[in-house]
Structure formats: C-alpha cells, structure tokens
JSON list of C-alpha atoms in Angstrom, two decimals:
[
{"chain": "S", "resi": 1, "resn": "UNK", "atom": "CA", "xyz": [13.19, -9.19, 22.26]},
{"chain": "S", "resi": 2, "resn": "UNK", "atom": "CA", "xyz": [11.33, -11.95, 20.47]},
{"chain": "S", "resi": 3, "resn": "UNK", "atom": "CA", "xyz": [9.60, -14.50, 22.62]},
{"chain": "S", "resi": 4, "resn": "UNK", "atom": "CA", "xyz": [9.07, -18.17, 21.94]},
{"chain": "S", "resi": 5, "resn": "UNK", "atom": "CA", "xyz": [5.52, -18.88, 20.79]},
{"chain": "S", "resi": 6, "resn": "UNK", "atom": "CA", "xyz": [3.76, -22.05, 21.82]},
{"chain": "S", "resi": 7, "resn": "UNK", "atom": "CA", "xyz": [0.89, -23.17, 24.03]},
{"chain": "S", "resi": 8, "resn": "UNK", "atom": "CA", "xyz": [-1.83, -21.58, 21.93]},
{"chain": "S", "resi": 9, "resn": "UNK", "atom": "CA", "xyz": [0.22, -18.77, 20.40]},
{"chain": "S", "resi": 10, "resn": "UNK", "atom": "CA", "xyz": [1.13, -16.94, 23.62]},
{"chain": "S", "resi": 11, "resn": "UNK", "atom": "CA", "xyz": [4.21, -14.76, 23.50]},
{"chain": "S", "resi": 12, "resn": "UNK", "atom": "CA", "xyz": [5.99, -16.52, 26.34]},
{"chain": "S", "resi": 13, "resn": "UNK", "atom": "CA", "xyz": [6.56, -20.20, 26.71]},
{"chain": "S", "resi": 14, "resn": "UNK", "atom": "CA", "xyz": [7.05, -20.84, 30.40]},
{"chain": "S", "resi": 15, "resn": "UNK", "atom": "CA", "xyz": [8.90, -17.50, 30.60]},
{"chain": "S", "resi": 16, "resn": "UNK", "atom": "CA", "xyz": [11.71, -18.61, 28.26]},
{"chain": "S", "resi": 17, "resn": "UNK", "atom": "CA", "xyz": [12.88, -16.30, 25.47]},
{"chain": "S", "resi": 18, "resn": "UNK", "atom": "CA", "xyz": [14.31, -17.34, 22.12]},
{"chain": "S", "resi": 19, "resn": "UNK", "atom": "CA", "xyz": [17.73, -16.04, 23.15]},
{"chain": "S", "resi": 20, "resn": "UNK", "atom": "CA", "xyz": [17.69, -18.30, 26.21]},
{"chain": "S", "resi": 21, "resn": "UNK", "atom": "CA", "xyz": [16.68, -21.30, 24.11]},
{"chain": "S", "resi": 22, "resn": "UNK", "atom": "CA", "xyz": [19.42, -20.56, 21.57]},
{"chain": "S", "resi": 23, "resn": "UNK", "atom": "CA", "xyz": [21.94, -20.19, 24.40]},
{"chain": "S", "resi": 24, "resn": "UNK", "atom": "CA", "xyz": [20.91, -23.56, 25.85]},
{"chain": "S", "resi": 25, "resn": "UNK", "atom": "CA", "xyz": [21.28, -25.21, 22.44]},
{"chain": "S", "resi": 26, "resn": "UNK", "atom": "CA", "xyz": [24.70, -23.68, 21.84]},
{"chain": "S", "resi": 27, "resn": "UNK", "atom": "CA", "xyz": [25.88, -24.57, 25.38]},
{"chain": "S", "resi": 28, "resn": "UNK", "atom": "CA", "xyz": [24.78, -28.17, 25.07]},
{"chain": "S", "resi": 29, "resn": "UNK", "atom": "CA", "xyz": [27.03, -28.81, 22.05]},
{"chain": "S", "resi": 30, "resn": "UNK", "atom": "CA", "xyz": [30.79, -28.90, 21.72]},
{"chain": "S", "resi": 31, "resn": "UNK", "atom": "CA", "xyz": [32.40, -25.98, 19.90]},
{"chain": "S", "resi": 32, "resn": "UNK", "atom": "CA", "xyz": [33.92, -28.49, 17.51]},
{"chain": "S", "resi": 33, "resn": "UNK", "atom": "CA", "xyz": [30.59, -30.10, 16.77]},
{"chain": "S", "resi": 34, "resn": "UNK", "atom": "CA", "xyz": [29.43, -28.49, 13.52]},
{"chain": "S", "resi": 35, "resn": "UNK", "atom": "CA", "xyz": [26.17, -30.44, 13.39]},
{"chain": "S", "resi": 36, "resn": "UNK", "atom": "CA", "xyz": [24.86, -28.92, 16.61]},
{"chain": "S", "resi": 37, "resn": "UNK", "atom": "CA", "xyz": [25.51, -25.37, 15.42]},
{"chain": "S", "resi": 38, "resn": "UNK", "atom": "CA", "xyz": [23.37, -25.84, 12.33]},
{"chain": "S", "resi": 39, "resn": "UNK", "atom": "CA", "xyz": [20.21, -26.46, 14.35]},
{"chain": "S", "resi": 40, "resn": "UNK", "atom": "CA", "xyz": [17.72, -23.61, 14.41]},
{"chain": "S", "resi": 41, "resn": "UNK", "atom": "CA", "xyz": [14.96, -22.86, 16.85]},
{"chain": "S", "resi": 42, "resn": "UNK", "atom": "CA", "xyz": [11.59, -23.46, 15.17]},
{"chain": "S", "resi": 43, "resn": "UNK", "atom": "CA", "xyz": [9.18, -20.57, 15.54]},
{"chain": "S", "resi": 44, "resn": "UNK", "atom": "CA", "xyz": [5.60, -21.57, 14.68]},
{"chain": "S", "resi": 45, "resn": "UNK", "atom": "CA", "xyz": [3.67, -19.37, 12.30]},
{"chain": "S", "resi": 46, "resn": "UNK", "atom": "CA", "xyz": [0.61, -17.42, 13.35]},
{"chain": "S", "resi": 47, "resn": "UNK", "atom": "CA", "xyz": [-2.45, -19.61, 13.68]},
{"chain": "S", "resi": 48, "resn": "UNK", "atom": "CA", "xyz": [-5.52, -18.97, 11.58]},
{"chain": "S", "resi": 49, "resn": "UNK", "atom": "CA", "xyz": [-8.33, -16.92, 13.03]},
{"chain": "S", "resi": 50, "resn": "UNK", "atom": "CA", "xyz": [-10.75, -18.67, 15.32]},
{"chain": "S", "resi": 51, "resn": "UNK", "atom": "CA", "xyz": [-14.02, -19.62, 13.72]},
{"chain": "S", "resi": 52, "resn": "UNK", "atom": "CA", "xyz": [-17.00, -20.99, 15.64]},
{"chain": "S", "resi": 53, "resn": "UNK", "atom": "CA", "xyz": [-18.37, -24.42, 15.03]},
{"chain": "S", "resi": 54, "resn": "UNK", "atom": "CA", "xyz": [-21.28, -24.23, 12.58]},
{"chain": "S", "resi": 55, "resn": "UNK", "atom": "CA", "xyz": [-24.71, -24.86, 14.08]},
{"chain": "S", "resi": 56, "resn": "UNK", "atom": "CA", "xyz": [-25.90, -28.47, 13.84]},
{"chain": "S", "resi": 57, "resn": "UNK", "atom": "CA", "xyz": [-28.05, -29.30, 10.84]},
{"chain": "S", "resi": 58, "resn": "UNK", "atom": "CA", "xyz": [-30.31, -31.56, 12.86]},
{"chain": "S", "resi": 59, "resn": "UNK", "atom": "CA", "xyz": [-30.94, -31.15, 16.57]},
{"chain": "S", "resi": 60, "resn": "UNK", "atom": "CA", "xyz": [-31.94, -34.43, 18.20]},
{"chain": "S", "resi": 61, "resn": "UNK", "atom": "CA", "xyz": [-32.59, -33.34, 21.76]},
{"chain": "S", "resi": 62, "resn": "UNK", "atom": "CA", "xyz": [-34.83, -30.30, 21.48]},
{"chain": "S", "resi": 63, "resn": "UNK", "atom": "CA", "xyz": [-35.34, -28.69, 24.84]},
{"chain": "S", "resi": 64, "resn": "UNK", "atom": "CA", "xyz": [-38.80, -27.54, 25.69]},
{"chain": "S", "resi": 65, "resn": "UNK", "atom": "CA", "xyz": [-40.12, -25.26, 28.40]},
{"chain": "S", "resi": 66, "resn": "UNK", "atom": "CA", "xyz": [-42.03, -28.02, 30.13]},
{"chain": "S", "resi": 67, "resn": "UNK", "atom": "CA", "xyz": [-41.65, -28.63, 33.80]},
{"chain": "S", "resi": 68, "resn": "UNK", "atom": "CA", "xyz": [-39.69, -31.56, 35.08]},
{"chain": "S", "resi": 69, "resn": "UNK", "atom": "CA", "xyz": [-36.42, -30.91, 33.27]},
{"chain": "S", "resi": 70, "resn": "UNK", "atom": "CA", "xyz": [-33.47, -32.42, 35.11]},
{"chain": "S", "resi": 71, "resn": "UNK", "atom": "CA", "xyz": [-30.85, -30.39, 36.89]},
{"chain": "S", "resi": 72, "resn": "UNK", "atom": "CA", "xyz": [-28.27, -31.23, 34.20]},
{"chain": "S", "resi": 73, "resn": "UNK", "atom": "CA", "xyz": [-30.37, -29.72, 31.43]},
{"chain": "S", "resi": 74, "resn": "UNK", "atom": "CA", "xyz": [-29.61, -26.19, 32.56]},
{"chain": "S", "resi": 75, "resn": "UNK", "atom": "CA", "xyz": [-25.89, -26.70, 31.92]},
{"chain": "S", "resi": 76, "resn": "UNK", "atom": "CA", "xyz": [-26.58, -28.12, 28.45]},
{"chain": "S", "resi": 77, "resn": "UNK", "atom": "CA", "xyz": [-28.80, -25.13, 27.68]},
{"chain": "S", "resi": 78, "resn": "UNK", "atom": "CA", "xyz": [-26.18, -22.72, 29.07]},
{"chain": "S", "resi": 79, "resn": "UNK", "atom": "CA", "xyz": [-23.45, -24.22, 26.81]},
{"chain": "S", "resi": 80, "resn": "UNK", "atom": "CA", "xyz": [-25.67, -24.10, 23.75]},
{"chain": "S", "resi": 81, "resn": "UNK", "atom": "CA", "xyz": [-26.61, -20.50, 24.46]},
{"chain": "S", "resi": 82, "resn": "UNK", "atom": "CA", "xyz": [-22.95, -19.48, 25.00]},
{"chain": "S", "resi": 83, "resn": "UNK", "atom": "CA", "xyz": [-21.93, -21.18, 21.75]},
{"chain": "S", "resi": 84, "resn": "UNK", "atom": "CA", "xyz": [-24.73, -19.45, 19.83]},
{"chain": "S", "resi": 85, "resn": "UNK", "atom": "CA", "xyz": [-23.79, -16.04, 21.27]},
{"chain": "S", "resi": 86, "resn": "UNK", "atom": "CA", "xyz": [-20.15, -16.62, 20.29]},
{"chain": "S", "resi": 87, "resn": "UNK", "atom": "CA", "xyz": [-21.25, -17.53, 16.77]},
{"chain": "S", "resi": 88, "resn": "UNK", "atom": "CA", "xyz": [-23.39, -14.39, 16.49]},
{"chain": "S", "resi": 89, "resn": "UNK", "atom": "CA", "xyz": [-20.57, -12.19, 17.85]},
{"chain": "S", "resi": 90, "resn": "UNK", "atom": "CA", "xyz": [-18.19, -13.75, 15.34]},
{"chain": "S", "resi": 91, "resn": "UNK", "atom": "CA", "xyz": [-20.59, -13.06, 12.46]},
{"chain": "S", "resi": 92, "resn": "UNK", "atom": "CA", "xyz": [-21.03, -9.46, 13.65]},
{"chain": "S", "resi": 93, "resn": "UNK", "atom": "CA", "xyz": [-17.24, -9.00, 13.85]},
{"chain": "S", "resi": 94, "resn": "UNK", "atom": "CA", "xyz": [-16.80, -10.45, 10.35]},
{"chain": "S", "resi": 95, "resn": "UNK", "atom": "CA", "xyz": [-19.51, -8.14, 8.98]},
{"chain": "S", "resi": 96, "resn": "UNK", "atom": "CA", "xyz": [-17.80, -5.14, 10.62]},
{"chain": "S", "resi": 97, "resn": "UNK", "atom": "CA", "xyz": [-14.43, -6.20, 9.23]},
{"chain": "S", "resi": 98, "resn": "UNK", "atom": "CA", "xyz": [-15.93, -6.59, 5.76]},
{"chain": "S", "resi": 99, "resn": "UNK", "atom": "CA", "xyz": [-17.57, -3.15, 6.02]},
{"chain": "S", "resi": 100, "resn": "UNK", "atom": "CA", "xyz": [-14.26, -1.57, 7.04]},
{"chain": "S", "resi": 101, "resn": "UNK", "atom": "CA", "xyz": [-12.46, -3.32, 4.17]},
{"chain": "S", "resi": 102, "resn": "UNK", "atom": "CA", "xyz": [-15.05, -2.02, 1.68]},
{"chain": "S", "resi": 103, "resn": "UNK", "atom": "CA", "xyz": [-14.72, 1.51, 3.06]},
{"chain": "S", "resi": 104, "resn": "UNK", "atom": "CA", "xyz": [-10.94, 1.25, 2.77]},
{"chain": "S", "resi": 105, "resn": "UNK", "atom": "CA", "xyz": [-11.18, 0.06, -0.84]},
{"chain": "S", "resi": 106, "resn": "UNK", "atom": "CA", "xyz": [-13.57, 2.92, -1.68]},
{"chain": "S", "resi": 107, "resn": "UNK", "atom": "CA", "xyz": [-11.19, 5.39, -0.07]},
{"chain": "S", "resi": 108, "resn": "UNK", "atom": "CA", "xyz": [-8.28, 3.96, -2.09]},
{"chain": "S", "resi": 109, "resn": "UNK", "atom": "CA", "xyz": [-10.30, 4.27, -5.31]},
{"chain": "S", "resi": 110, "resn": "UNK", "atom": "CA", "xyz": [-11.30, 7.84, -4.43]},
{"chain": "S", "resi": 111, "resn": "UNK", "atom": "CA", "xyz": [-7.68, 8.80, -3.69]},
{"chain": "S", "resi": 112, "resn": "UNK", "atom": "CA", "xyz": [-6.55, 7.15, -6.92]},
{"chain": "S", "resi": 113, "resn": "UNK", "atom": "CA", "xyz": [-9.12, 9.08, -8.95]},
{"chain": "S", "resi": 114, "resn": "UNK", "atom": "CA", "xyz": [-8.12, 12.36, -7.28]},
{"chain": "S", "resi": 115, "resn": "UNK", "atom": "CA", "xyz": [-4.46, 11.66, -7.99]},
{"chain": "S", "resi": 116, "resn": "UNK", "atom": "CA", "xyz": [-5.24, 10.84, -11.65]},
{"chain": "S", "resi": 117, "resn": "UNK", "atom": "CA", "xyz": [-7.25, 14.05, -12.01]},
{"chain": "S", "resi": 118, "resn": "UNK", "atom": "CA", "xyz": [-4.40, 16.11, -10.56]},
{"chain": "S", "resi": 119, "resn": "UNK", "atom": "CA", "xyz": [-1.90, 14.37, -12.82]},
{"chain": "S", "resi": 120, "resn": "UNK", "atom": "CA", "xyz": [-4.10, 15.00, -15.87]},
{"chain": "S", "resi": 121, "resn": "UNK", "atom": "CA", "xyz": [-4.51, 18.64, -14.88]},
{"chain": "S", "resi": 122, "resn": "UNK", "atom": "CA", "xyz": [-0.76, 19.09, -14.47]},
{"chain": "S", "resi": 123, "resn": "UNK", "atom": "CA", "xyz": [-0.14, 17.26, -17.77]},
{"chain": "S", "resi": 124, "resn": "UNK", "atom": "CA", "xyz": [-2.53, 19.64, -19.56]},
{"chain": "S", "resi": 125, "resn": "UNK", "atom": "CA", "xyz": [-0.77, 22.60, -17.95]},
{"chain": "S", "resi": 126, "resn": "UNK", "atom": "CA", "xyz": [2.66, 21.31, -19.05]},
{"chain": "S", "resi": 127, "resn": "UNK", "atom": "CA", "xyz": [1.40, 20.69, -22.59]},
{"chain": "S", "resi": 128, "resn": "UNK", "atom": "CA", "xyz": [-0.15, 24.15, -22.73]},
{"chain": "S", "resi": 129, "resn": "UNK", "atom": "CA", "xyz": [3.11, 25.73, -21.53]},
{"chain": "S", "resi": 130, "resn": "UNK", "atom": "CA", "xyz": [5.12, 23.69, -24.04]},
{"chain": "S", "resi": 131, "resn": "UNK", "atom": "CA", "xyz": [2.81, 24.70, -26.89]},
{"chain": "S", "resi": 132, "resn": "UNK", "atom": "CA", "xyz": [3.03, 28.33, -25.80]},
{"chain": "S", "resi": 133, "resn": "UNK", "atom": "CA", "xyz": [6.83, 28.16, -25.86]},
{"chain": "S", "resi": 134, "resn": "UNK", "atom": "CA", "xyz": [6.85, 26.56, -29.31]},
{"chain": "S", "resi": 135, "resn": "UNK", "atom": "CA", "xyz": [4.40, 29.17, -30.60]},
{"chain": "S", "resi": 136, "resn": "UNK", "atom": "CA", "xyz": [6.54, 31.98, -29.18]},
{"chain": "S", "resi": 137, "resn": "UNK", "atom": "CA", "xyz": [9.62, 30.45, -30.77]},
{"chain": "S", "resi": 138, "resn": "UNK", "atom": "CA", "xyz": [7.88, 30.18, -34.16]},
{"chain": "S", "resi": 139, "resn": "UNK", "atom": "CA", "xyz": [6.63, 33.76, -33.91]},
{"chain": "S", "resi": 140, "resn": "UNK", "atom": "CA", "xyz": [10.11, 34.97, -33.04]},
{"chain": "S", "resi": 141, "resn": "UNK", "atom": "CA", "xyz": [11.64, 33.12, -36.01]},
{"chain": "S", "resi": 142, "resn": "UNK", "atom": "CA", "xyz": [8.96, 34.51, -38.35]},
{"chain": "S", "resi": 143, "resn": "UNK", "atom": "CA", "xyz": [9.59, 38.05, -37.11]},
{"chain": "S", "resi": 144, "resn": "UNK", "atom": "CA", "xyz": [13.32, 37.66, -37.72]},
{"chain": "S", "resi": 145, "resn": "UNK", "atom": "CA", "xyz": [12.67, 36.30, -41.20]},
{"chain": "S", "resi": 146, "resn": "UNK", "atom": "CA", "xyz": [10.35, 39.18, -42.03]},
{"chain": "S", "resi": 147, "resn": "UNK", "atom": "CA", "xyz": [12.86, 41.72, -40.78]},
{"chain": "S", "resi": 148, "resn": "UNK", "atom": "CA", "xyz": [15.73, 40.20, -42.75]},
{"chain": "S", "resi": 149, "resn": "UNK", "atom": "CA", "xyz": [13.89, 39.38, -46.00]},
{"chain": "S", "resi": 150, "resn": "UNK", "atom": "CA", "xyz": [15.07, 42.51, -47.86]},
{"chain": "S", "resi": 151, "resn": "UNK", "atom": "CA", "xyz": [18.72, 41.33, -47.92]},
{"chain": "S", "resi": 152, "resn": "UNK", "atom": "CA", "xyz": [19.83, 37.85, -48.98]},
{"chain": "S", "resi": 153, "resn": "UNK", "atom": "CA", "xyz": [23.28, 38.20, -47.38]},
{"chain": "S", "resi": 154, "resn": "UNK", "atom": "CA", "xyz": [21.70, 38.90, -44.02]},
{"chain": "S", "resi": 155, "resn": "UNK", "atom": "CA", "xyz": [19.63, 35.72, -44.36]},
{"chain": "S", "resi": 156, "resn": "UNK", "atom": "CA", "xyz": [22.75, 33.55, -44.17]},
{"chain": "S", "resi": 157, "resn": "UNK", "atom": "CA", "xyz": [23.83, 35.34, -41.02]},
{"chain": "S", "resi": 158, "resn": "UNK", "atom": "CA", "xyz": [20.34, 35.00, -39.60]},
{"chain": "S", "resi": 159, "resn": "UNK", "atom": "CA", "xyz": [20.45, 31.21, -39.89]},
{"chain": "S", "resi": 160, "resn": "UNK", "atom": "CA", "xyz": [23.53, 31.26, -37.66]},
{"chain": "S", "resi": 161, "resn": "UNK", "atom": "CA", "xyz": [21.75, 33.62, -35.26]},
{"chain": "S", "resi": 162, "resn": "UNK", "atom": "CA", "xyz": [18.69, 31.37, -35.31]},
{"chain": "S", "resi": 163, "resn": "UNK", "atom": "CA", "xyz": [20.82, 28.37, -34.39]},
{"chain": "S", "resi": 164, "resn": "UNK", "atom": "CA", "xyz": [22.45, 30.31, -31.52]},
{"chain": "S", "resi": 165, "resn": "UNK", "atom": "CA", "xyz": [19.03, 31.54, -30.33]},
{"chain": "S", "resi": 166, "resn": "UNK", "atom": "CA", "xyz": [17.57, 28.03, -30.44]},
{"chain": "S", "resi": 167, "resn": "UNK", "atom": "CA", "xyz": [20.56, 26.68, -28.47]},
{"chain": "S", "resi": 168, "resn": "UNK", "atom": "CA", "xyz": [20.10, 29.42, -25.85]},
{"chain": "S", "resi": 169, "resn": "UNK", "atom": "CA", "xyz": [16.38, 28.66, -25.60]},
{"chain": "S", "resi": 170, "resn": "UNK", "atom": "CA", "xyz": [17.08, 24.94, -25.21]},
{"chain": "S", "resi": 171, "resn": "UNK", "atom": "CA", "xyz": [19.54, 25.71, -22.43]},
{"chain": "S", "resi": 172, "resn": "UNK", "atom": "CA", "xyz": [16.94, 27.90, -20.72]},
{"chain": "S", "resi": 173, "resn": "UNK", "atom": "CA", "xyz": [14.38, 25.07, -21.01]},
{"chain": "S", "resi": 174, "resn": "UNK", "atom": "CA", "xyz": [16.91, 22.62, -19.57]},
{"chain": "S", "resi": 175, "resn": "UNK", "atom": "CA", "xyz": [17.58, 25.01, -16.68]},
{"chain": "S", "resi": 176, "resn": "UNK", "atom": "CA", "xyz": [13.85, 25.28, -16.00]},
{"chain": "S", "resi": 177, "resn": "UNK", "atom": "CA", "xyz": [13.51, 21.47, -15.76]},
{"chain": "S", "resi": 178, "resn": "UNK", "atom": "CA", "xyz": [16.33, 21.04, -13.24]},
{"chain": "S", "resi": 179, "resn": "UNK", "atom": "CA", "xyz": [15.21, 20.17, -9.72]},
{"chain": "S", "resi": 180, "resn": "UNK", "atom": "CA", "xyz": [15.14, 22.95, -7.19]},
{"chain": "S", "resi": 181, "resn": "UNK", "atom": "CA", "xyz": [17.51, 21.03, -4.91]},
{"chain": "S", "resi": 182, "resn": "UNK", "atom": "CA", "xyz": [20.23, 18.49, -5.42]},
{"chain": "S", "resi": 183, "resn": "UNK", "atom": "CA", "xyz": [20.64, 15.53, -3.09]},
{"chain": "S", "resi": 184, "resn": "UNK", "atom": "CA", "xyz": [24.10, 15.05, -1.60]},
{"chain": "S", "resi": 185, "resn": "UNK", "atom": "CA", "xyz": [25.17, 18.69, -1.58]},
{"chain": "S", "resi": 186, "resn": "UNK", "atom": "CA", "xyz": [25.23, 20.45, 1.69]}
]
C-alpha cells in the first residue's frame, strides 16, 4: 500500500497511509457535494540527491595547533572535520557511480556489437541459402531446356511444367518460412 510522503521524504507521515487520508477527505464532504470529491491528495515527488556544501573559498578563522585554544574550538573543528569527511565520501560515491555507469555503457556497446555480428552472420547465411536455391532452380530449368530442345512441341508443354514447378518451389519456400509454432492454437 502506498504511504504518504512528507517530513523529509519518509514513507510514513505520522503513521497515516494515503488510503486513510483519502477516506478522511471523502468522509468530511457530503455525498452531494461534487466539489469535495474532485480534490486529490498531493503526493510530493522524489527530492533531488543530497549534495554537500562546497568548501569555503576563503577561510577567515584558520585554526592552528597552538596551545591556549578555547574549549569551544574543539566543537568547531569537529564540525568542520565531519563536513569535510561527508564531502569526500560524497565525491567517492559519485566517482563509483560514474565508474559503474561507464562499465554499464561499455557492456551495452559490447552486447550491441555482438548482436550486430550475429545478425550479419545470419543475414549472410540467409543470402547464401537464397542464392543456392536460385542457382539450383536455374540449373534445373537449364537441364529441362536441354532435355527438351530436340522437339519444339515439347517446349510448349515444358513452359507449363516450368510454371507448375516454380509454383511448387514457391510453396515449399513459403512453407519453410512459416514459424514453427502458432500463437493461439492449443
């Protein structure tokens, strides 16, 4: 169930869910009141990623290691140190994220190249098979013509036979291109 998001993007808002908020809104209005039913519950969008404050360009109160520093200086130093560590951790996390993104892009490119190579290989194979079929068909027609050259009357009959043979071969080619399964039949 979706939760209301507020107070810094937490999933729960005082333990109230969106369904409970919607129920309260619908209960508070009359059934005849059309205006109240048109109200929607606003769900805030995801906040941007946290980014540390950039380091100051000019530091006015430089802390030294000399004796006599006040007791409050330790807390100032501690906060500065914590902020600097957070900034360094953030930069390390961003560098790691960038490295992972680059690796992912390289992997995508590699997979794309492999897929293109396989497609090209299969295309060459299909073209080779198609050329082989056409060559076999031409050879078959030439053989029939050579066998039937002695008689002119047989040549007219052979043209009809050639048409029937070519239709049968086309049907065989069509059968070969049909998918091995048909969706929806069971």
